[in-house]
Coordinates of C-alpha atoms in Angstrom, one line a residue:
Chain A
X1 CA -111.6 -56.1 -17.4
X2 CA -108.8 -56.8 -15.7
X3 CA -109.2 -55.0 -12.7
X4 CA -112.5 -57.3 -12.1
X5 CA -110.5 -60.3 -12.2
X6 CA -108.3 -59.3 -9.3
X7 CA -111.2 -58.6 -7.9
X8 CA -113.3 -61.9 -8.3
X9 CA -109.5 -63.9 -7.6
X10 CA -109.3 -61.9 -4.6
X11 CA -112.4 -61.9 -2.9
X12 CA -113.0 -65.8 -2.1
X13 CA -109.4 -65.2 -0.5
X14 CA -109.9 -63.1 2.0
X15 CA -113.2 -64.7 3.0
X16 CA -111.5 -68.4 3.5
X17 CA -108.9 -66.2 5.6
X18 CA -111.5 -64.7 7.8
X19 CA -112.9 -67.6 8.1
X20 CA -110.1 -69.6 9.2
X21 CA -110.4 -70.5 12.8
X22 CA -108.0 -69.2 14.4
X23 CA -107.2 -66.0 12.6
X24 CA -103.3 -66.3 13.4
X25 CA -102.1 -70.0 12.7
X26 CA -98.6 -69.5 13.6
X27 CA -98.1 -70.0 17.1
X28 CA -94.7 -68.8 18.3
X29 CA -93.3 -68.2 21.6
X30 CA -89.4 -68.0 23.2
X31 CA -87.7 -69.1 26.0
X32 CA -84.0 -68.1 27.4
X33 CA -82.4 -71.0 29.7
X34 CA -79.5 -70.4 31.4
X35 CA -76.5 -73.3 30.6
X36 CA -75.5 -74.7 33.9
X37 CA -73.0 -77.1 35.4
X38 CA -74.0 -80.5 37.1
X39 CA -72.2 -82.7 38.8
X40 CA -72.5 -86.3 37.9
X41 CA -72.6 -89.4 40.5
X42 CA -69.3 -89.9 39.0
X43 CA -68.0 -86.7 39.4
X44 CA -68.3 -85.7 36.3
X45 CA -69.8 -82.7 35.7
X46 CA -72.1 -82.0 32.5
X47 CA -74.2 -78.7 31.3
X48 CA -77.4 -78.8 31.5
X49 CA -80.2 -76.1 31.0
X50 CA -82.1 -74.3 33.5
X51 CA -84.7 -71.7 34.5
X52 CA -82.2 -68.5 34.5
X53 CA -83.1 -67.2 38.0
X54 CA -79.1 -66.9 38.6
X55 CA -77.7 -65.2 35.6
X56 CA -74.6 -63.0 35.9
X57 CA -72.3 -61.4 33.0
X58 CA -70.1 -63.8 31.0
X59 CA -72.8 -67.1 31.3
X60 CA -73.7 -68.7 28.8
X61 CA -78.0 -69.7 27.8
X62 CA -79.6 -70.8 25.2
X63 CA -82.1 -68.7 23.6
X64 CA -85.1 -71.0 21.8
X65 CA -87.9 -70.5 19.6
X66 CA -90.8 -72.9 19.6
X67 CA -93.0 -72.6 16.5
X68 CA -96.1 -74.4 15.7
X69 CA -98.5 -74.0 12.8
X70 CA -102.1 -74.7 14.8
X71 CA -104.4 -73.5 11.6
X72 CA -105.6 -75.9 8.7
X73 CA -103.6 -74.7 5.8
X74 CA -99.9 -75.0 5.0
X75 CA -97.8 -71.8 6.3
X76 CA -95.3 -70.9 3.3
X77 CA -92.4 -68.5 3.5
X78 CA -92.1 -68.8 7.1
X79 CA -88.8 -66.7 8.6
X80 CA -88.4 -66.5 12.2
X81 CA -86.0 -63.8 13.0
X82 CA -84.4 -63.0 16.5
X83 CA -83.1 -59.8 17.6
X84 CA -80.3 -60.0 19.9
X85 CA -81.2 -58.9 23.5
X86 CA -79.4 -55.7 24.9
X87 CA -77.0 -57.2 26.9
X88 CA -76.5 -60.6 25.4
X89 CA -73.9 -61.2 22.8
X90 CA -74.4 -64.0 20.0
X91 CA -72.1 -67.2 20.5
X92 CA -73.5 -69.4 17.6
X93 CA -75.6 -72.0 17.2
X94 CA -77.1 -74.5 19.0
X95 CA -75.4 -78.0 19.4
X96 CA -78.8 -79.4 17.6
X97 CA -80.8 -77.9 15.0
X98 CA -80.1 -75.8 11.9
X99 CA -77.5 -73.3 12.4
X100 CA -79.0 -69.4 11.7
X101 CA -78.2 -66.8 9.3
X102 CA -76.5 -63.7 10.9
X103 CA -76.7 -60.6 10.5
X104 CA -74.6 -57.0 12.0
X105 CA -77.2 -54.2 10.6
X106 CA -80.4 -56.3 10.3
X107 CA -80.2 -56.1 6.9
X108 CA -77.9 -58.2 5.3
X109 CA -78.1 -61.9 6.2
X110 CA -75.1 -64.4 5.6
X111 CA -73.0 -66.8 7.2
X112 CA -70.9 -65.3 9.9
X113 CA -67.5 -66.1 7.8
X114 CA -68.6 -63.5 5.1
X115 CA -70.0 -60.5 7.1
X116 CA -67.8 -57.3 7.7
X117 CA -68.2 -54.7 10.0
X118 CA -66.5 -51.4 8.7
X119 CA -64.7 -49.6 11.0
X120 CA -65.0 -45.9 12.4
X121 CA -61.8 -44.9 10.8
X122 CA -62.3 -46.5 7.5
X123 CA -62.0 -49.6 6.1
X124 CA -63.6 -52.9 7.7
X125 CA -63.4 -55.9 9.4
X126 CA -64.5 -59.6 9.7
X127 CA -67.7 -59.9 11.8
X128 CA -67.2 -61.7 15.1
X129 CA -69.9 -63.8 16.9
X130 CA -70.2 -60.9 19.7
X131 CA -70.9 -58.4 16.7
X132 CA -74.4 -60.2 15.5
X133 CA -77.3 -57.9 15.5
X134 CA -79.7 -60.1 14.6
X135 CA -80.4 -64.1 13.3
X136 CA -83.2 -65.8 11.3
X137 CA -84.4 -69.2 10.0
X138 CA -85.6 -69.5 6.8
X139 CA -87.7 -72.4 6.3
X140 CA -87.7 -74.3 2.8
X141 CA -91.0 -76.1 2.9
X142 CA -94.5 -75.0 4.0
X143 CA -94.9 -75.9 7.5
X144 CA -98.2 -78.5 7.2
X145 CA -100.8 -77.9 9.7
X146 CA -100.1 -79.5 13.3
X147 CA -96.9 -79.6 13.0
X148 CA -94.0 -77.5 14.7
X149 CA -90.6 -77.1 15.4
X150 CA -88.2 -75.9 17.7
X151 CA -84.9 -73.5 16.7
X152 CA -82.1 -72.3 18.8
X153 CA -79.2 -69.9 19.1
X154 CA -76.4 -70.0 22.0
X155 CA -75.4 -66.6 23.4
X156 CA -73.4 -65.0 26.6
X157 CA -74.5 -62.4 28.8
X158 CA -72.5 -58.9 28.6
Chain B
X1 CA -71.7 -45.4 -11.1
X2 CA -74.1 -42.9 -9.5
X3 CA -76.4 -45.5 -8.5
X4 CA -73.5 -47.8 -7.0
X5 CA -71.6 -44.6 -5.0
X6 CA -75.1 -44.2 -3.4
X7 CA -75.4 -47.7 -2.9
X8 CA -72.5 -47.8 -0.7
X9 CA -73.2 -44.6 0.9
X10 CA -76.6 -46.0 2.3
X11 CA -74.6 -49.4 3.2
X12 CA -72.4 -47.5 5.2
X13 CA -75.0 -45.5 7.2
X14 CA -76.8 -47.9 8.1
X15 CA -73.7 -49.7 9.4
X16 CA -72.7 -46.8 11.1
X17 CA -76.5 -46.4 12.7
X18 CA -76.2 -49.8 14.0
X19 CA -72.3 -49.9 15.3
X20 CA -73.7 -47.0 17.3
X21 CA -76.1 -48.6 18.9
X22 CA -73.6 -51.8 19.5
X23 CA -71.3 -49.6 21.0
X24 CA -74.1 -47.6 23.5
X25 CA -75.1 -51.1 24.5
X26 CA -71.7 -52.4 25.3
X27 CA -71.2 -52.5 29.0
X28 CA -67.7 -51.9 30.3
X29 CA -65.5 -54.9 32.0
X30 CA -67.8 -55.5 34.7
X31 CA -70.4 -56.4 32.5
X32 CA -74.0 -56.1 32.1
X33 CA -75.3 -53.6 35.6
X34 CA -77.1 -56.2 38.2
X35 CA -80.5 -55.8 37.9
X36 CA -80.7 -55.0 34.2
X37 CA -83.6 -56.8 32.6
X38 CA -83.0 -58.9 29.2
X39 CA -86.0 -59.1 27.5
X40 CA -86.4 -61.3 24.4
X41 CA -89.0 -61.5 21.5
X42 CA -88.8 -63.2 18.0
X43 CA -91.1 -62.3 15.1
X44 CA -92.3 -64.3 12.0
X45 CA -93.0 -63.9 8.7
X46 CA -95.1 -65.9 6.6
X47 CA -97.8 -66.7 4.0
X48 CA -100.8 -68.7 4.6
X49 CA -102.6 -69.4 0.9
X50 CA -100.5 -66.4 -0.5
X51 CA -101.9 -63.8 1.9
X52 CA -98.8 -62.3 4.1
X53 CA -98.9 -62.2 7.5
X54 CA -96.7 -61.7 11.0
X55 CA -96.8 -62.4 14.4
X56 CA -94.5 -61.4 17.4
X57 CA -93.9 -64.2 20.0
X58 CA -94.3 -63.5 24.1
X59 CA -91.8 -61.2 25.6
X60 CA -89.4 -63.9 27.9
X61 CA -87.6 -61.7 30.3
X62 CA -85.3 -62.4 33.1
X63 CA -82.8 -59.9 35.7
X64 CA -78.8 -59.9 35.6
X65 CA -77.8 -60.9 39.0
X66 CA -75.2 -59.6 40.8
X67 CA -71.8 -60.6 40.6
X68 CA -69.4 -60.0 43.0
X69 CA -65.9 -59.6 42.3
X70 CA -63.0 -57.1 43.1
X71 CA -59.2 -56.9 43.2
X72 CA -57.0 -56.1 46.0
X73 CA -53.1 -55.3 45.2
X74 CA -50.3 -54.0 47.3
X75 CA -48.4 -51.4 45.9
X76 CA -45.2 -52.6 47.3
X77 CA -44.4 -55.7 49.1
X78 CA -41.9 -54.3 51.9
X79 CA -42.3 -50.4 52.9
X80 CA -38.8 -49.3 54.4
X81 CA -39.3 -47.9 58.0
X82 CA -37.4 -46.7 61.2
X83 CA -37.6 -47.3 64.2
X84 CA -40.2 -45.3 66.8
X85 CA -41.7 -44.1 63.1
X86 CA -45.3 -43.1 63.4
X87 CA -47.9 -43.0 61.2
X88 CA -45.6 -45.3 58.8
X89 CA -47.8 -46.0 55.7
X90 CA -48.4 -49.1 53.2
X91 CA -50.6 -48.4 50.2
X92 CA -53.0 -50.8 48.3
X93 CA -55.6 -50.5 45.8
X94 CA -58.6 -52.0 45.4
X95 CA -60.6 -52.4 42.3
X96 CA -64.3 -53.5 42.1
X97 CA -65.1 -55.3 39.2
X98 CA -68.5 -56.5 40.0
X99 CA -71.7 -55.2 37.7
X100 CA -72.7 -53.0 40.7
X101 CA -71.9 -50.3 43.2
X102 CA -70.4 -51.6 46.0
X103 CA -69.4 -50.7 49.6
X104 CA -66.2 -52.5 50.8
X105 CA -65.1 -52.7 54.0
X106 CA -61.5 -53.3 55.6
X107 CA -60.4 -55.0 58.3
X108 CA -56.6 -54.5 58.5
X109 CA -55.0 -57.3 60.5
X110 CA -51.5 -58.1 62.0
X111 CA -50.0 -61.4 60.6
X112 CA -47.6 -64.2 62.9
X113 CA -46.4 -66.8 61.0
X114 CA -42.9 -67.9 61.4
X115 CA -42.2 -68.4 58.3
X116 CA -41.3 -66.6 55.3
X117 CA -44.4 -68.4 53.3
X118 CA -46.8 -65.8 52.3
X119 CA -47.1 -64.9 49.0
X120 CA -44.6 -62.2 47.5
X121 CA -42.9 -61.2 51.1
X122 CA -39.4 -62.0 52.2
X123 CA -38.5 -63.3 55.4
X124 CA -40.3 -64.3 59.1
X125 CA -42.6 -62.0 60.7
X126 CA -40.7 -60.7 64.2
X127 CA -42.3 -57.9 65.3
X128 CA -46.1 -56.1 66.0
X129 CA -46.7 -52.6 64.9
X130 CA -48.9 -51.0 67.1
X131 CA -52.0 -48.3 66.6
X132 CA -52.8 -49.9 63.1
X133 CA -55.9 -48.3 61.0
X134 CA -57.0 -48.3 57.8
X135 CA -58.0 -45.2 55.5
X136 CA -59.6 -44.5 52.1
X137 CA -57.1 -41.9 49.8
X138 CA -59.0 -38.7 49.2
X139 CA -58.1 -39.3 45.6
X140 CA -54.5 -37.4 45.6
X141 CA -52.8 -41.4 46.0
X142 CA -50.8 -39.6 49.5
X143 CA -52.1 -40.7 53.0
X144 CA -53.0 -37.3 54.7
X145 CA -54.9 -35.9 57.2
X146 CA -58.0 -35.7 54.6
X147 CA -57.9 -39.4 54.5
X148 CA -60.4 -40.2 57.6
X149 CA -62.9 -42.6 55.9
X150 CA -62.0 -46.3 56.8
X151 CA -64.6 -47.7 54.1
X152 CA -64.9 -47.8 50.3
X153 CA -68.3 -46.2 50.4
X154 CA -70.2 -46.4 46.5
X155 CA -67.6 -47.8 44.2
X156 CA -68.8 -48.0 40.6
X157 CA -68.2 -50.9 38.7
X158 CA -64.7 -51.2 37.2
X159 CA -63.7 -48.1 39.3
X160 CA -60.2 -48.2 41.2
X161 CA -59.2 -46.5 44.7
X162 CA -56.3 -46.3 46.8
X163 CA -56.4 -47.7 50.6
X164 CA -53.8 -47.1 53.1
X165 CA -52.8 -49.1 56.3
X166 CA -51.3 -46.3 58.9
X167 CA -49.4 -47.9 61.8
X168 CA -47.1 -47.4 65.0
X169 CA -43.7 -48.7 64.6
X170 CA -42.1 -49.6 67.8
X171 CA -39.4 -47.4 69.0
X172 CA -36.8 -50.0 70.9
X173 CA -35.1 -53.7 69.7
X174 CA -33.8 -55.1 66.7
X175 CA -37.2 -56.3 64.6
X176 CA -36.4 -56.8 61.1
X177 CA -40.2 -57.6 59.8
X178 CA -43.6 -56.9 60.5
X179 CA -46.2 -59.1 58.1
X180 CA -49.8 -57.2 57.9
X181 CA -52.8 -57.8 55.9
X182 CA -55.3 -56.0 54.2
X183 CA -58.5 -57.9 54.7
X184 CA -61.7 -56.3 52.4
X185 CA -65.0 -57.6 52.4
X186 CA -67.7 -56.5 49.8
X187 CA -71.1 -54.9 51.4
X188 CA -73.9 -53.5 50.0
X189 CA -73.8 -50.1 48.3
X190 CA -76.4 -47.8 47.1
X191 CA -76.2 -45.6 50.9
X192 CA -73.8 -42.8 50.6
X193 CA -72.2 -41.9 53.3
X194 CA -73.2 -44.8 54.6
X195 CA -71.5 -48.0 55.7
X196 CA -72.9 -51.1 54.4
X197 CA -73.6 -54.7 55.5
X198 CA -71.0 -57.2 54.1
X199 CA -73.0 -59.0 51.6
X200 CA -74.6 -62.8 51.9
X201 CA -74.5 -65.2 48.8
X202 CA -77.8 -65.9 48.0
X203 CA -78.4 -69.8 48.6
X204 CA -78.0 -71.6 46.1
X205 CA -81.0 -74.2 47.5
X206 CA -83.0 -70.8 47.6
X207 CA -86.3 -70.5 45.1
X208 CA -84.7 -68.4 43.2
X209 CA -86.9 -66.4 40.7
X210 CA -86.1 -64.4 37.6
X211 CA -87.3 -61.0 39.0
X212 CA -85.1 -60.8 41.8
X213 CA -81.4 -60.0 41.7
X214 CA -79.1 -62.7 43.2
X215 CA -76.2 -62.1 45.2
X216 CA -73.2 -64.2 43.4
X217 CA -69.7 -64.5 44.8
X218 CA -66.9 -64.4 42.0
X219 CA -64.0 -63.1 43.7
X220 CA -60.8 -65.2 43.5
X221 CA -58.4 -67.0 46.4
X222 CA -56.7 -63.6 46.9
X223 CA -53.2 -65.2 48.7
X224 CA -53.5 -68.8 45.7
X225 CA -53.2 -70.6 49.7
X226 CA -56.6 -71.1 50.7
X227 CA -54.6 -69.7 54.1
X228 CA -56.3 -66.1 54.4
X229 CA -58.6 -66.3 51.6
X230 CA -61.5 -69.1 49.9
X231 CA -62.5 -68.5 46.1
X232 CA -66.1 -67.0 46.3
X233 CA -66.3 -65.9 49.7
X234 CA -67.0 -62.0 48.9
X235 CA -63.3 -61.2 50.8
X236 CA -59.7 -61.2 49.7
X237 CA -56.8 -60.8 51.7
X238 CA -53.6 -59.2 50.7
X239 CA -49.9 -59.2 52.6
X240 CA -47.4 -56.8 53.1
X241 CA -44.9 -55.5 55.3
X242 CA -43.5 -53.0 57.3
X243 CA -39.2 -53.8 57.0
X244 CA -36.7 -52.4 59.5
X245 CA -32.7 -52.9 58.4
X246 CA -29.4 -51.4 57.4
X247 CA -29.9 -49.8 54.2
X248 CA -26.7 -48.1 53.9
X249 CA -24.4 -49.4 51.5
X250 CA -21.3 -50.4 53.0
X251 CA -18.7 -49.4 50.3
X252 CA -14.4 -49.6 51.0
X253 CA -11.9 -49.3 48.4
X254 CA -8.2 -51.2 48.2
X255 CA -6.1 -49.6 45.9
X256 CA -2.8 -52.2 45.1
X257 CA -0.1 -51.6 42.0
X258 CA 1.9 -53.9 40.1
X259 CA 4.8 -53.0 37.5
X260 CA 3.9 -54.1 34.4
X261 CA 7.1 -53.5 32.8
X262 CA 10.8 -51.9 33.4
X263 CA 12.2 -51.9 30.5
X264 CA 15.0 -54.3 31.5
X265 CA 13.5 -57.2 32.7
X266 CA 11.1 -59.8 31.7
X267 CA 9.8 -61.4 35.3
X268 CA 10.6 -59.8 38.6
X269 CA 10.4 -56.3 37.2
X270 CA 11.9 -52.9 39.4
X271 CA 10.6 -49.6 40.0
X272 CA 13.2 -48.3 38.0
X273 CA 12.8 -45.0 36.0
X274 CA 10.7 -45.8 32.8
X275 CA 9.5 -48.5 34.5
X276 CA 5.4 -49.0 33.5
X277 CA 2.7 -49.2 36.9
X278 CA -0.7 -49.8 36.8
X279 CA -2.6 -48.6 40.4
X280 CA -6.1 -50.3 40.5
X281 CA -8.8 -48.8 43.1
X282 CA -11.0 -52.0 43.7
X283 CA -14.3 -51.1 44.8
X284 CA -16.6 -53.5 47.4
X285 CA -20.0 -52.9 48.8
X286 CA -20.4 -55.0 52.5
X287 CA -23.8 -54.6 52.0
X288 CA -25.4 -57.7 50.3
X289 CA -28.5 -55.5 50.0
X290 CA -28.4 -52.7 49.3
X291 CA -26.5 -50.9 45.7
X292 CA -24.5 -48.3 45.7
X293 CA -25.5 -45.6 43.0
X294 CA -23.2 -43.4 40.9
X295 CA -19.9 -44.4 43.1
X296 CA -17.4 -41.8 42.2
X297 CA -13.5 -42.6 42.8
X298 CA -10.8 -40.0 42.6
X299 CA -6.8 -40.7 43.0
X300 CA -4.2 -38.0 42.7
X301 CA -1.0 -39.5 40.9
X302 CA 2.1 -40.0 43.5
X303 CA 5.0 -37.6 42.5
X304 CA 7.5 -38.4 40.4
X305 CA 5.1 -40.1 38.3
X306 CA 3.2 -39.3 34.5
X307 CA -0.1 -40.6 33.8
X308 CA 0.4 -43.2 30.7
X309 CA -2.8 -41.2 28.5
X310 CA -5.8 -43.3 27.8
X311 CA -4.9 -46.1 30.1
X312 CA -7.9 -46.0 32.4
X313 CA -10.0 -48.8 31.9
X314 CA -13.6 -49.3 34.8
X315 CA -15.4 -52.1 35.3
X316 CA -13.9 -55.1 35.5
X317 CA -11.5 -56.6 37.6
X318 CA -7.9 -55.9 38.9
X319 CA -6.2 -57.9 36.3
X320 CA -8.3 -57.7 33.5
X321 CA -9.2 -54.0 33.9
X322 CA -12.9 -53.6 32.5
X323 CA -13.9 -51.2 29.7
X324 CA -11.4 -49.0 28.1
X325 CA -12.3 -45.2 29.2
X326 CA -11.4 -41.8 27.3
X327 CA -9.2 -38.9 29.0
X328 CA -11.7 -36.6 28.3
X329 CA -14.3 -35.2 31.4
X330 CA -17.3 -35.6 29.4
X331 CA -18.2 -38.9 29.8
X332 CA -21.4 -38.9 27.6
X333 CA -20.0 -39.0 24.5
X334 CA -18.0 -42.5 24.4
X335 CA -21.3 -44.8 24.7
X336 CA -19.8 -46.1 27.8
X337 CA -21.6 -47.7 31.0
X338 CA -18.7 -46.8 33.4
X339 CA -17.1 -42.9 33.2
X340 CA -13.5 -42.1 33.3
X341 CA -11.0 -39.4 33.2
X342 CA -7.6 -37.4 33.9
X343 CA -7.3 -34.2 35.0
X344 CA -4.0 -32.9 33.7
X345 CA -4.3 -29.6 35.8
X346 CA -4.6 -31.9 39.0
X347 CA -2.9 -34.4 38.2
X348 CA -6.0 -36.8 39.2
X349 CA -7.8 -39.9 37.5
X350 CA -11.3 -40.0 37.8
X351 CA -13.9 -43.0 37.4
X352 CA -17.6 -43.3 37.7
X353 CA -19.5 -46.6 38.3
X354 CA -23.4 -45.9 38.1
X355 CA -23.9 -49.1 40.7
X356 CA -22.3 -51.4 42.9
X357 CA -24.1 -54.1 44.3
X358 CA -22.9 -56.1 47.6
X359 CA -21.6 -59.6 45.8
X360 CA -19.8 -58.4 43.2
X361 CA -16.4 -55.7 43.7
X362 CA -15.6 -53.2 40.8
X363 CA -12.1 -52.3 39.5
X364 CA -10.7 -49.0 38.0
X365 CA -7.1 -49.4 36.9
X366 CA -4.8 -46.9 34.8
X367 CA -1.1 -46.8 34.4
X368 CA 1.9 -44.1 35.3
X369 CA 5.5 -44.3 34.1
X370 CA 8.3 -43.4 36.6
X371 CA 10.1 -40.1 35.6

């Protein structure tokens, strides 16, 4: 008796799913820009973000995630997470937008200030910004349909 | 407790799983190798009417360019030579700290200016040294007749080798300083065996694209004078030079004596018998330049005389006699800079000063009573 009332709950589900145009409704895509310096009329100079077709160890870019939800129904629970590169090192977040959680094993997710990193002798040590493995957004609310977002981490080259 | 003892041991592999792969990752000093692709790709997790779902985003990749930098250091700023020397040696290294292999090649140049106004040398440049090449040490840090390459050929990143400028020095007049330079320019590696081309910046104005691996200068001003050298150029220049002079130490002693007392009379005091006369051996080096090293004075005591024990004192000056000095011939075991002693058997004082530089003279007093 039970068993048929998953079943009946769970069939009109995965119909309205299939049937869904399109079948993923999370559109999500990255791009890396690389920061660089410009110099002002006034002499100034400011950074600004570019393409990064000249990229050598020790610059800084600005790795983004542009998230949209094209489908008709809400998208709930939604975590973006972001593996760091080989050969980029986390720097920390972006000067707009929600700061990420970090993370040194891809497990544990906190603030940077209360991650450790044992050490190969014993014992451990506060996680700095170079050690990050990995970083996520967690979003609160459903993410309505047509609408999007865009999230962003800053990070140097090795 | 069982459960949280394997709690922690799983915590800590996993730790240990992932500092490893931190560390393999971890590129040296040089950073990141040029052409290295960093490829980046986010994932999300979500729900859509309680049904679980993911999706990867597109792969965004893009190359490490190259960037050039290196170091070049000379190991001493003068190198003492004679005259009509051959083959007289200076001795650099260079280190290449860009994120590739390199070539490097060097240029070795002779420098005129008047003046004494490059960077960590003494003095005017007044003579030429002739026949001037430069080699690559075989690895053993001694110019020999091994060393015949005259290019860095294939220098890892972050990897350090010795250079040597081999020159002539003239065999007539009275030159004091010869300035020379060590000019290297980076060139493309990757041909062993083979020299390279010196390297190009790519333009900056170029359409550059993020599969192909620019060319960045990084390198410094190498002399801080914009005079041999530009930041970012992909060369650096570095000054040394060949010295001729009179490095002998030009040492003399004056030996004087005064009575310090005669037992009779207060000022004025005679050489009578009993009387009390300190000898002091004053020690000057003529030559501002150069030190003299573990200066050893010896004085046999006049007849008629006995030594007044324990009355040698080194270091200091004529009148105020320096630091007090046991009789002993071991002078290790008083914690003294200077050394002193008496020979009883040959009736001769001793003192040992471990250097005497030109400005400054050094005394070594004792005392005898008249028998």
């Amino acid at each position: 008796m039970r068993h048929l009332a998953l079943l009946v709950l769970a069939a009109p589900i995965a119909t309205a799913v299939a049937a869904a145009p399109p079948a993923r409704p999370l559109d999500l895509s990255t791009r890396v820009l690389a920061e660089v310096r410009e110099r002002a009329a006034d002499g100034t100079t400011r950074i600004a973000l570019a393409a990064p077709t000249r990229v050598v160890p020790g610059d800084r870019v600005t790795v983004m995630l542009d998230y949209r939800n094209t489908g008709t129904a809400p998208i709930a629970d939604l975590v973006l997470a972001n593996p760091l590169p080989a050969g980029m090192a986390y720097r920390g977040p972006a000067a707009t937008g929600p700061a990420p959680e970090v993370s040194v094993d891809g497990r544990r997710y906190a603030p940077l200030a209360q991650l450790t990193l044992a050490l190969p002798g014993g014992g451990s040590r506060a996680a700095a910004a170079a050690d990050v493995t990995h970083v996520r957004w967690r979003l609160a609310r459903p993410l309505a349909p047509g609408t999007g977002g865009t999230l962003a981490f800053t990070a140097t080259i090795r | 407790m069982f459960k949280t003892l394997r709690h922690l041991l799983l915590g800590g592999t996993a730790i240990a799983l992932s500092a490893g792969a931190a560390h393999a990752q971890t590129p040296g000093p040089a950073g990141t190798a040029a052409g290295t692709p960093i490829v980046n790709q986010a994932k999300a997790t979500y729900s859509v009417n309680g049904t679980p779902a993911t999706v990867d985003s597109n792969r965004t990749e893009f190359l490490v360019d190259r960037k050039v930098d290196f170091t070049v250091v000379a190991q001493t700023a003068t190198t003492q030579v004679n005259l009509g020397q051959r083959e007289a040696v200076l001795t650099f290294t260079v280190t290449n700290h860009t994120n590739s292999r390199q070539d490097f090649l060097l240029d070795p140049d002779q420098q005129n200016l008047p003046l004494g106004i490059l960077p960590g040398i003494p003095g005017s440049d007044d003579f030429d040294v002739t026949n001037m090449r430069a080699f690559v040490d075989d690895g053993d840090g001694v110019y020999d007749a091994d060393d015949t390459r005259t290019w860095l050929d294939e220098m890892e990143p972050d990897e350090t080798r010795t250079v040597f400028i081999v020159a002539d020095i003239p065999a007539t007049g009275t030159p004091t300083l010869a300035h020379v330079s060590l000019h290297v320019i980076a060139a493309e590696g990757d041909a062993k065996g083979t020299q390279g081309t010196a390297l190009i910046q790519t333009s900056l104005g170029a359409a550059n694209r993020d599969d192909q691996v620019d060319i960045v200068f990084a390198d410094n001003d190498s002399d801080g004078l914009a005079l041999g050298d530009l930041p970012r150029n992909g060369q650096a220049r570095v000054y040394a030079a060949y010295e001729l002079g009179n490095r002998t130490p030009g040492l003399s002693v004056l030996k004087s004596s005064r009575i310090v007392s005669d037992g009779v009379n207060t000022v004025n005091m005679r050489a009578l018998p009993g009387a009390v006369v300190e000898y002091c051996l004053l020690v000057s080096n003529a030559n501002l330049l150069t030190p003299a090293t573990n200066v050893v004075l010896t004085d046999k005591l006049p007849g008629k005389t006995t030594y007044v024990p324990g009355s040698i004192k080194v270091g200091g000056t004529c009148l105020l006699g320096g630091e007090a000095q046991d009789d002993d011939a071991d002078d290790a075991n008083d914690g003294k800079l200077f050394g002193g002693s008496y020979d009883t058997a040959t009736r001769t004082v001793s003192a040992t000063l471990p250097s005497v530089t030109g400005p400054v003279p050094v005394a070594a007093v004792f005392r005898v009573t008249i028998d």
